[in-house]
């Protein structure tokens, strides 16, 4: 049996005593494609930061590929939700994407030819290679998101975590991205936060809804329970006309 | 000006001006993009406590300044690492205490008239030759550190969270940056004095940021601008017998407004951004 990609057990987390996540337990096998939905402020981003080791749980345990979260850093790729930080920073698209090739073991060394080839590949995959010399601040929000996705791909991750990767990209790229992620999923475990339940219904293998606690559905179905819990989010749900596979007809409790 | 070059003190002043401008260009760029301008001001002013202590106990004021600057930078690093924006109060308190402590210690030093002005506003014309060597060594140290960890500094400055995630030890790196800032501050006290250090650390990088595409470019252009401001100010102060530190800063200030005006005309955005 292989180790699970993600193994969270009874995890609690709070910011300054305000509980954000309560008793979250989740086991995700390698090769899975998990879609995470939930209302704004429900704790989705917080959950990813716990998985990355940026935040530490108050209680409970987290293992990534059998390792403590931060020890697995070189095996995990991350696309943050907020891509407009430091917009005036004098840095080119290429340099941002190259950050994906940083690692603890190669501190103080130059980027290698291999690093640059990897970054070229990933910038081409996300269709932003032509802008490689542009200052990052000159790009639109959607273009910047492509750069950040490329940066995560350049890491060559075994697990890829994406926090609302399509929030500001055009619908066309959203389609392309998820086609691409499905293809990537043959080798890489993927966890994607998204508000677009239509995307989830077409692409993911399993679904979780996060709103303080977490409900997980292994077959990728959005259960009535999730809808109850994530009451604010299913606007998309209705808008997209959820296919049968995703919405079971019976309420399961 | 040229005939002045035959004097040792003038050659030392020029050399110190150039070297300090290079350090300020490099460190100032990092200070600006990491938004730790207030911290660097705090380090500069708190260093005065060390100068006072040095007079009181009778050792070298530069050494005193260095000890205090480095010590204070460590404290400030510890309080500001987690939440950079919430550390303001503590930085302000250390800033003020350092200054006050320096003054009181000098008051308590018996029978000694310290030229306070030279520490507050610099005294580039009295940099001794032995100090030039120390400045050269510090400059080399800063330059090498930044070259070796260049890509890590970029990562930490641009996206600290991602840098942490991929395994860069951002906390030690942040302390290294503050330590280098402290050393740059100590060098710069000689040239423009501790009150005006912030200007030399920030004005060239603010201008350079708008005209460069990389952190390295920003550092280079800042250094060049700093050299122009310092030498220009030195020349004016020598010709018209003005306080050198203040003249250097005013030249930099004029440069700042000229570039702002040019930027506005070209539509590159003004003081904000
Ligand atoms: N750094 C922080 N300090 C304090 N509270 C925070 C911080 N970051 C997020 N929160 C709070 O935690 C809750 C969950 O946030 P988040 O995980 O970003 O939600 P989501 O990604 O689901 O929208 C929100 O109520 C938010 O206000
Ligand atoms: Mg979020």
PDB file of C-alpha atoms and ligand atoms in Angstrom, chain A residues 44-45 81 163-164, ligand 2:
ATOM      1  CA  UNK A  44     -10.175  26.800   2.400  1.00  0.00           C
ATOM      2  CA  UNK A  45      -7.015  28.854   2.048  1.00  0.00           C
ATOM      3  CA  UNK A  81      -4.960  32.786  -4.324  1.00  0.00           C
ATOM      4  CA  UNK A 163      -6.074  28.132  -4.535  1.00  0.00           C
ATOM      5  CA  UNK A 164      -8.775  29.461  -6.852  1.00  0.00           C
TER       6      UNK A 164
HETATM    7 MG1  LIG C   2      -9.296  31.684   0.092  1.00  0.00          MG
END
